[in-house]
Coordinates of C-alpha atoms (C1' of nucleotides) in Angstrom, one line a residue:
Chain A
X2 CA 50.0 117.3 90.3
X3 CA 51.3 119.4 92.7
X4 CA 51.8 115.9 94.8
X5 CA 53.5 114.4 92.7
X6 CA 56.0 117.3 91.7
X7 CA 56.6 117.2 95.5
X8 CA 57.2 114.0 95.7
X9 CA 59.8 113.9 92.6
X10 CA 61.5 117.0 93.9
X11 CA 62.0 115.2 97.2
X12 CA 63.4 111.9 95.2
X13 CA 65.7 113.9 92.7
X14 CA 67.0 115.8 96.0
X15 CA 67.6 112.3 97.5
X16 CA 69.6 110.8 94.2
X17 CA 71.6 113.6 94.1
X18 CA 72.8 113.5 97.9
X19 CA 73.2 109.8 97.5
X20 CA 75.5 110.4 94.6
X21 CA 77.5 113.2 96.7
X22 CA 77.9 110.7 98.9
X23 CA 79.2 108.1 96.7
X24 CA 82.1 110.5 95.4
X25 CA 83.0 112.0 98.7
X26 CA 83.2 107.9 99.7
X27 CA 85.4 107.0 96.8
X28 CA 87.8 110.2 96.8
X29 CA 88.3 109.4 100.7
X30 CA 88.7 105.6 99.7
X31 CA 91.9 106.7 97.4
X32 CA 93.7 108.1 100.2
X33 CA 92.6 106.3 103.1
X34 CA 91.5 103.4 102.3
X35 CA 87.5 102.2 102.2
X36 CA 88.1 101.7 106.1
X37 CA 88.6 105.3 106.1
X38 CA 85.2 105.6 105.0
X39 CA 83.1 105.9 108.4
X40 CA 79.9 107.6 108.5
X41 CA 80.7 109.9 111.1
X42 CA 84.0 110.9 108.4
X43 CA 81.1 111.1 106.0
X44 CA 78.7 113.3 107.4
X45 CA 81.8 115.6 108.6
X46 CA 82.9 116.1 105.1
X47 CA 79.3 116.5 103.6
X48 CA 77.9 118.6 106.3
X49 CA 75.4 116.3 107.1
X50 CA 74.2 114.4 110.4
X51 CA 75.7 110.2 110.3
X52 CA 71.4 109.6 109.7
X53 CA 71.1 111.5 106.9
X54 CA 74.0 109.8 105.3
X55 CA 73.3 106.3 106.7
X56 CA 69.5 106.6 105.3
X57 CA 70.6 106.1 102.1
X58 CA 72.9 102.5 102.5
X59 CA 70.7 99.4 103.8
X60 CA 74.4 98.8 105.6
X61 CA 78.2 99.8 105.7
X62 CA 78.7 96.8 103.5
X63 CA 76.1 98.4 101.4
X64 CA 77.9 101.4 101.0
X65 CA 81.1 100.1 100.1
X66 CA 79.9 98.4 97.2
X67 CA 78.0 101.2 96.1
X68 CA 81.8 103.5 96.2
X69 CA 83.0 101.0 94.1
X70 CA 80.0 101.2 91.2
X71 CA 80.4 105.0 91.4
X72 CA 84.2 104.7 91.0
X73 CA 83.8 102.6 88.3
X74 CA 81.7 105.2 86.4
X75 CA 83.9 107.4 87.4
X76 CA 86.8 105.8 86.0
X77 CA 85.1 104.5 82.8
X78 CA 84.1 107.9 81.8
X79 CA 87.7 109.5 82.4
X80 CA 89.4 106.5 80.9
X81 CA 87.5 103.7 79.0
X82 CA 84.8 106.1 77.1
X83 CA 87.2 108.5 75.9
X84 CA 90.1 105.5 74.6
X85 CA 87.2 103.7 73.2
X86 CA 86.7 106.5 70.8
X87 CA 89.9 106.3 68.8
X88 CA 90.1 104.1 66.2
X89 CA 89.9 100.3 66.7
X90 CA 93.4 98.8 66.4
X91 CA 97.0 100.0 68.1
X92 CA 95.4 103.8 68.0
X93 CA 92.9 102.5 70.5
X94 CA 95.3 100.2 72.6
X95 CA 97.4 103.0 73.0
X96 CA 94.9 105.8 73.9
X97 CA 93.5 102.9 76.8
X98 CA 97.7 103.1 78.0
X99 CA 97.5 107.0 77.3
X100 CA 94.2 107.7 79.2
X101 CA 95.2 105.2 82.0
X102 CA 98.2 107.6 82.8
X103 CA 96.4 111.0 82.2
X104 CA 93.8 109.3 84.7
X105 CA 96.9 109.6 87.4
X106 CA 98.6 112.4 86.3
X107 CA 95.1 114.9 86.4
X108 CA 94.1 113.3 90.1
X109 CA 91.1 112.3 89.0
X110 CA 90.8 110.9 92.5
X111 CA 92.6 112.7 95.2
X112 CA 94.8 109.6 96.5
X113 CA 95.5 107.6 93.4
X114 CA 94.1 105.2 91.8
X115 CA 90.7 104.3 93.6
X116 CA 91.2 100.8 92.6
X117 CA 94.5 100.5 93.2
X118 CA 94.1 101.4 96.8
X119 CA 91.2 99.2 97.9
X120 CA 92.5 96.3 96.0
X121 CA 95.7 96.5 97.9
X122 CA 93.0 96.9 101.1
X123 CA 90.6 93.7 100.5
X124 CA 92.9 91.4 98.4
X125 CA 93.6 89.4 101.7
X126 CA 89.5 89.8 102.9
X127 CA 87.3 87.8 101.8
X128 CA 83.6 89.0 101.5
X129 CA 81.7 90.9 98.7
X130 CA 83.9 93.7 98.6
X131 CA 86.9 92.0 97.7
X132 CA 84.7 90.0 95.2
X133 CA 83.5 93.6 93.5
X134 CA 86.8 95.0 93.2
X135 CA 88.0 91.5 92.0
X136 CA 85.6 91.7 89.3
X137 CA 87.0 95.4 88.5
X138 CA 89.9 94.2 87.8
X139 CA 89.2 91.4 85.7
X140 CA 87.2 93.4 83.8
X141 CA 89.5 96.1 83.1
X142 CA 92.7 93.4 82.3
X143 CA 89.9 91.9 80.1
X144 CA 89.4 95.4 78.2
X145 CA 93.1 95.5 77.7
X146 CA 93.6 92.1 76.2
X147 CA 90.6 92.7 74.1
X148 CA 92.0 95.4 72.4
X149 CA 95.4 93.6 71.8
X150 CA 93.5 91.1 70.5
X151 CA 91.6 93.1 68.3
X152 CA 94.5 95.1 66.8
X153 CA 96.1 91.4 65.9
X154 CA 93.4 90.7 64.1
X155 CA 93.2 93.7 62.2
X156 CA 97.2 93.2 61.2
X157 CA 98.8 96.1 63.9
X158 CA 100.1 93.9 66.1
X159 CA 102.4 90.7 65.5
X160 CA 101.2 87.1 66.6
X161 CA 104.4 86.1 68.0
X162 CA 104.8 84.9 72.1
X163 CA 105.9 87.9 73.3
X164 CA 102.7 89.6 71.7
X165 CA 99.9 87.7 73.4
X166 CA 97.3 89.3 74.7
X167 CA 97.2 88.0 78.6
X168 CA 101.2 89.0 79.0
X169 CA 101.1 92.5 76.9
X170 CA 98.0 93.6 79.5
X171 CA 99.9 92.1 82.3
X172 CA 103.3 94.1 81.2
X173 CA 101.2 97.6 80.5
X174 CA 98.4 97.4 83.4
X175 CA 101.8 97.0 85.6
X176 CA 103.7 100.3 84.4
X177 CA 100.3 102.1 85.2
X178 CA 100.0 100.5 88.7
X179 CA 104.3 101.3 89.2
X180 CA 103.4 105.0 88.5
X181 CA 100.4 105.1 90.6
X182 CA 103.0 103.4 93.7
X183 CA 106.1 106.3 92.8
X184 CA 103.6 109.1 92.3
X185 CA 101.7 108.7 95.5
X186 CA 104.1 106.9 98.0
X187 CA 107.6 108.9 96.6
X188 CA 106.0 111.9 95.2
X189 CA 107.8 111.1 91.7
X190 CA 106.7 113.5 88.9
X191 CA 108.6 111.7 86.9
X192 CA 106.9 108.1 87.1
X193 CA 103.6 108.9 84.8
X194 CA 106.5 110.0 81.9
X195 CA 108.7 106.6 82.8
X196 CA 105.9 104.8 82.3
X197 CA 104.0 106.6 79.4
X198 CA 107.8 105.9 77.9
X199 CA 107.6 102.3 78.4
X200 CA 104.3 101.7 77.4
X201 CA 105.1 102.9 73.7
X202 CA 108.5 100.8 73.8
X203 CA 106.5 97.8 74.1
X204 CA 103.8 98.7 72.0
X205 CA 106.5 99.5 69.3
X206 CA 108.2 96.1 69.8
X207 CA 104.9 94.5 69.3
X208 CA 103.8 96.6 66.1
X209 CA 104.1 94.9 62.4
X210 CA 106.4 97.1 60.6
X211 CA 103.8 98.8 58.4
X212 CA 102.5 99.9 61.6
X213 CA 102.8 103.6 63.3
X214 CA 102.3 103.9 66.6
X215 CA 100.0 107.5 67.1
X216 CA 101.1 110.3 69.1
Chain B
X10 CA 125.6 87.2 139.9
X11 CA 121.7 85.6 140.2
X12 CA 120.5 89.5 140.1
X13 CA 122.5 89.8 136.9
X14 CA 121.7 86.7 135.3
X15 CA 117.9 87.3 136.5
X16 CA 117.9 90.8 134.5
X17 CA 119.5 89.2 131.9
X18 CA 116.9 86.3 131.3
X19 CA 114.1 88.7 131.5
X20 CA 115.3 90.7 128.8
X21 CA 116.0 87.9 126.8
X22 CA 112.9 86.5 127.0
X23 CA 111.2 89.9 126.8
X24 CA 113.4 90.6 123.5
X25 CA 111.6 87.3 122.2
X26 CA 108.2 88.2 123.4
X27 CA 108.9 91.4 121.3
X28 CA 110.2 89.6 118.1
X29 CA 107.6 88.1 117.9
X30 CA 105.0 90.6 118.3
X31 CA 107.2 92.1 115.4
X32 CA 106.8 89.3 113.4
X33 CA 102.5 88.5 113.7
X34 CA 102.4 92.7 113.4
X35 CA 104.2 92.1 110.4
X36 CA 102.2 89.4 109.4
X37 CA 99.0 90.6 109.9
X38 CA 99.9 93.8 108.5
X39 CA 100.5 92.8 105.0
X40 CA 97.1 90.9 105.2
X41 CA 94.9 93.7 106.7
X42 CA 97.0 96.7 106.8
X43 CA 99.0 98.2 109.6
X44 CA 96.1 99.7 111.3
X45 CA 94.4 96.2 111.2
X46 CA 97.4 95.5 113.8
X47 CA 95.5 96.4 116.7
X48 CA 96.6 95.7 120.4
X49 CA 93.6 93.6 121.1
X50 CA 94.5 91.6 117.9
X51 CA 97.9 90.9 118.7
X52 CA 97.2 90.1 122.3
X53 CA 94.7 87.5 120.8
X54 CA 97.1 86.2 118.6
X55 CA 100.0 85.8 120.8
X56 CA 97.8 84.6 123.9
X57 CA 99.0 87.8 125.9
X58 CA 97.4 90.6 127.2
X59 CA 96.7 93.9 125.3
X60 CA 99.0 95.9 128.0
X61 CA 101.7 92.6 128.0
X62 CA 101.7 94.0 124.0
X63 CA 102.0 97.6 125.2
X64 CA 104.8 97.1 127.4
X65 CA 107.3 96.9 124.5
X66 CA 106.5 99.9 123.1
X67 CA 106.5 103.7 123.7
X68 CA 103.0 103.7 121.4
X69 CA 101.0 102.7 118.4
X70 CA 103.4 104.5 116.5
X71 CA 106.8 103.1 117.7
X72 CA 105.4 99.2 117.3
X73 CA 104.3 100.2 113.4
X74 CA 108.0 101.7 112.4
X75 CA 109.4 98.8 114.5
X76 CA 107.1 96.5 112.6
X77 CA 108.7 97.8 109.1
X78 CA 111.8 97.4 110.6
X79 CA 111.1 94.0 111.5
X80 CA 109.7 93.3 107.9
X81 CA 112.9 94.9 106.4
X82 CA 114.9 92.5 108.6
X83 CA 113.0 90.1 106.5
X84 CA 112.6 91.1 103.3
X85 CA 116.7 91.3 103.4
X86 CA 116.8 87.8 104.4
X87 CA 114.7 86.4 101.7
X88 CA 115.5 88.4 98.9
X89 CA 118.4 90.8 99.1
X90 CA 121.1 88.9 100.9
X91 CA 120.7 85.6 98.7
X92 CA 120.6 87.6 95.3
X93 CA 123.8 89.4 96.7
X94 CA 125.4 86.1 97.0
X95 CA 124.9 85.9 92.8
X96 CA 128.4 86.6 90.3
X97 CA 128.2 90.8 89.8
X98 CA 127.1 91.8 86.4
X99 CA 123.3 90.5 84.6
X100 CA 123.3 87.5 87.0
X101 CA 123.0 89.3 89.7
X102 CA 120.5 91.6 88.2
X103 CA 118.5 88.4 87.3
X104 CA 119.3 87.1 90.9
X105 CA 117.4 89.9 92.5
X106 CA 114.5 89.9 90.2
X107 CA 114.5 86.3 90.4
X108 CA 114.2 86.3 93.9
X109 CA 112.3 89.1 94.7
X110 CA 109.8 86.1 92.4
X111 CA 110.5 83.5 94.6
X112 CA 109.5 85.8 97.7
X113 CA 106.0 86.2 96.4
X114 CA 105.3 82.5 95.1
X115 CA 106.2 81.5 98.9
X116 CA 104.1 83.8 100.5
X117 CA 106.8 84.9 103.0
X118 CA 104.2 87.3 104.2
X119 CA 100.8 85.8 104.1
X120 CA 99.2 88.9 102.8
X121 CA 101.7 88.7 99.8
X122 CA 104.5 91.8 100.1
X123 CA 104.5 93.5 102.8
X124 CA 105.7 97.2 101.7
X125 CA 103.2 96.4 99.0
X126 CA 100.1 96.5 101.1
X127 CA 101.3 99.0 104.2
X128 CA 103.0 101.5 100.8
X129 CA 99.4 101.6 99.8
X130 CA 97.9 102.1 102.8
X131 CA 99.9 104.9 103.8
X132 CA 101.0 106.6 100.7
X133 CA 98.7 109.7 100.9
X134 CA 99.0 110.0 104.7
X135 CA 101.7 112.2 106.1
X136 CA 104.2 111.1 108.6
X137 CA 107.0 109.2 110.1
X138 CA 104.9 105.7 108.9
X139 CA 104.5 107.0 105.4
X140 CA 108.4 108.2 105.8
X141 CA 110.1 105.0 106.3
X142 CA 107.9 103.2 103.7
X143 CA 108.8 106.0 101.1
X144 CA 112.7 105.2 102.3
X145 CA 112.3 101.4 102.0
X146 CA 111.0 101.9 98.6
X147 CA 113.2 104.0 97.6
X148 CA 116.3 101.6 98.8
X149 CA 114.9 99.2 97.2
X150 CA 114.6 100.7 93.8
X151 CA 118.4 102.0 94.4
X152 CA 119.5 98.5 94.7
X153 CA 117.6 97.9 91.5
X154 CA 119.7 101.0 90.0
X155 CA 122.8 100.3 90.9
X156 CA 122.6 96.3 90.0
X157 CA 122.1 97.8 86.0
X158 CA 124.6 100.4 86.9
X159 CA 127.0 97.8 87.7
X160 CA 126.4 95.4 84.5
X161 CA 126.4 98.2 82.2
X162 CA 130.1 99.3 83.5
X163 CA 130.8 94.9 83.2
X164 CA 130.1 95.3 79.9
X165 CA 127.0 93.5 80.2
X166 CA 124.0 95.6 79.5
X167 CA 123.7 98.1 76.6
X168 CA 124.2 101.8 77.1
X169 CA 121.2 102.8 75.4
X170 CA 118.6 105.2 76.6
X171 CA 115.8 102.0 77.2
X172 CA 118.4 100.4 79.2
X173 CA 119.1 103.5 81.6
X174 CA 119.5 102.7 84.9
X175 CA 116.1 104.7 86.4
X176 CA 113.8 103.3 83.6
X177 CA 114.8 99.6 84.0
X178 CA 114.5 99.5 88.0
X179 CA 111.1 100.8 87.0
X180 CA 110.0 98.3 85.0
X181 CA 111.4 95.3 86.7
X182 CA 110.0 96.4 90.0
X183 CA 106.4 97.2 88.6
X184 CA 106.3 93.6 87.2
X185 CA 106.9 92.4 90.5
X186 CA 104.0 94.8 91.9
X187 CA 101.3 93.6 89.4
X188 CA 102.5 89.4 90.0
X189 CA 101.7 90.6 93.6
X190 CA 98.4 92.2 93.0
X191 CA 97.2 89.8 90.4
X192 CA 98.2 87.0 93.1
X193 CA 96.4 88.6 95.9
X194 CA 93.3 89.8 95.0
X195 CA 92.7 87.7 91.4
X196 CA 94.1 84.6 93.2
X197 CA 96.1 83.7 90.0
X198 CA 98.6 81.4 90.0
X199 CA 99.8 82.5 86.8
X200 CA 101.0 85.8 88.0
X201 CA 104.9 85.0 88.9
X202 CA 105.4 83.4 86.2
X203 CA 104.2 86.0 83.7
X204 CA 105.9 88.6 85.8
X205 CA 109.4 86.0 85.4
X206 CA 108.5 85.9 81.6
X207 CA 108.7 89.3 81.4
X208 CA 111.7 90.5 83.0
X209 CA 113.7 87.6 81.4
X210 CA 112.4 89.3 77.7
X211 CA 113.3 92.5 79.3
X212 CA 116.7 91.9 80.3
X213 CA 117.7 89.8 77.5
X214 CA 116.3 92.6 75.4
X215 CA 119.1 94.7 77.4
X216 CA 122.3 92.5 77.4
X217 CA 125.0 92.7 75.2
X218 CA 125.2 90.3 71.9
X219 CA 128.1 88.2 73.8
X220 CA 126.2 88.1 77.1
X221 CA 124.3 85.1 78.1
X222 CA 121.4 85.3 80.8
X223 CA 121.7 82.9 83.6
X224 CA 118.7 79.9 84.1
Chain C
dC26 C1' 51.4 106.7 104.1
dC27 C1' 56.2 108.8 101.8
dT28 C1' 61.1 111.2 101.8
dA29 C1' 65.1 113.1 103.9
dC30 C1' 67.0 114.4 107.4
dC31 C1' 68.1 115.9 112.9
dG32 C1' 70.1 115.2 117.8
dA33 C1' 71.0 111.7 120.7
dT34 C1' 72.2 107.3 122.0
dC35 C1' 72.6 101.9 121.4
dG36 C1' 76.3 97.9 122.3
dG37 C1' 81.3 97.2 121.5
dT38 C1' 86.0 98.1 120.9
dA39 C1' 90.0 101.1 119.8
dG40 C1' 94.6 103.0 121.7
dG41 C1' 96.7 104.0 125.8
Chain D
dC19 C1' 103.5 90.7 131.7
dC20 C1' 98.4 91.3 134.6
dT21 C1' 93.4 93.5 135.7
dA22 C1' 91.0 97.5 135.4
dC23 C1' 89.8 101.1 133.4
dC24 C1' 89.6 106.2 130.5
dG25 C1' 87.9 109.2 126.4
dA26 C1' 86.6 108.6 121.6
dT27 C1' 84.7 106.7 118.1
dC28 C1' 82.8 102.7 115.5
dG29 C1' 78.3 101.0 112.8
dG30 C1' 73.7 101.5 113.4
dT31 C1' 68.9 103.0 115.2
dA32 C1' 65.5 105.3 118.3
dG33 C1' 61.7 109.1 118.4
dG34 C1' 60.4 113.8 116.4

DNA sequence: CCTACCGATCGGTAGG
DNA sequence: CCTACCGATCGGTAGG
């Protein structure tokens, strides 16, 4: 018994340096860039030798896609968890737009948007990373058009043109993106507003008229 | 006179061995980043040495802020100078967004926008780099300004608070960014032409009643 | 046999 | 523009 509470202690020790790690990787990879992310930078920030970060990544390639699963948790629990939990319909497409923009405005990584960054990074390099973060993004312009969708269907949103699904997540997922770029590279505190404001001027113009848009 | 003319040819060809370094820097650069524009990669490139490469510049530095100078050079070219060349008022407003379109869909930079990528890159790393990006951005979003500045005063865009100046560079610009990004790393040819979708609704949702937007 | 590291060093390449 | 190099740092691995 006393084995294997050793030998638990030792693994639980392990998971939780691996998971330091991982966010000390992805807050780095908002500012600098994935690139950014060497093991000796690593090891310097953690206070660890480049082995005792290194033993836990079969490869560098390894650990760059594990940043960009524990970004994605990150992000889904500041962002997706929290909007899914307002009420299905225009409530929850605009909490998504709301929770995108608090997800700037609070820093929730230290250099923007993780995604934003390393997408702009790997777009041009092929290879698994670009795939993953690929894949992000589809999934997250997915999420958006989903819930567009979903509030047509329950009567919130008109059916017209202008209203479909693929072009409103285009037209919102781009404000958010725009006040990530004026926050970061101009130091704008006034971008996460502008575009909080313009997400709700295009939810509005996309509302039926029975339909408030929530605060 | 053959002294003279000697000098002279050397510095002309050694101004178009530097122009184009300027222009694979810039290429590469909106591809892999500025600091994937190594010495050792543009040597390769060119078919130069590493120190032929050097010998233009005073360091790393000085060839990245003449490599945004270089892509400004050609940013102007392709997007501001034509659209300049457009009747004042909404048609030139249109002209710019209409060819700041065209820019991406032909790939001027093979890495898709240049400031895009290298804005990214360097927006949460202090210096003269991050510096002159900031100012190109911020240019560029002035020109925006002062394009719906100038059709309001024409009497051709409304003077209501969703058509302020500030708020509609914003949102024209950011449309541009996510055609870009969804171009890049979702390879989607769709992109442009959601993006030119979009700020055609968002201008004609701007204009005057007697004001006609131009094809 | 396992894990989670350490100090040191491998072959290569960066800017200069 | 060339060859010939430097101090440092890269990803990755050795024995303890």
């Amino acid at each position: 018994m006393s084995g294997t509470l050793t030998v638990d202690g030792r693994r639980r020790r392990g998971d939780r340096t691996r998971e330091a790690i991982l966010r000390t990787a992805a807050a780095i990879a908002s500012a600098e860039g994935l690139d950014g992310v060497s093991l000796g930078r690593l090891a310097g920030d953690l206070g660890i030798s480049k082995a005792g970060v290194y033993a836990h990544f079969e490869s560098k390639e390894d650990l760059q896609l594990a940043t960009i699963a524990s970004a994605q948790a990150t992000f889904a629990a500041a962002v997706v968890e929290p909007a899914l939990e307002a009420p299905p319909g225009l409530a929850r497409l605009w909490a998504l737009c709301d929770r995108s923009l608090d997800y700037l405005a609070r820093d929730v990584f230290p250099g923007g948007c993780f995604f934003f960054s390393t997408g702009a990074e790997f777009d041009a390099r092929p290879g698994p990373v670009r795939d993953a973060l690929a894949l992000a993004r589809r999934a997250w312009i997915r999420l958006y058009e989903q819930l567009v969708d979903d509030a047509r269907r329950a009567g919130e949103v008109v059916t017209t043109a202008e209203a479909e699904p693929r072009q409103v997540a285009f037209e919102l997922d781009a404000l958010a993106m725009a006040a990530n770029v004026d926050r970061q590279l101009l130091d704008d505190a006034d971008a996460v507003p502008r575009a909080r404001r313009a997400m709700r001027a295009r939810l509005a113009a996309i509302a039926t008229p029975d339909t408030e848009l929530p605060a």
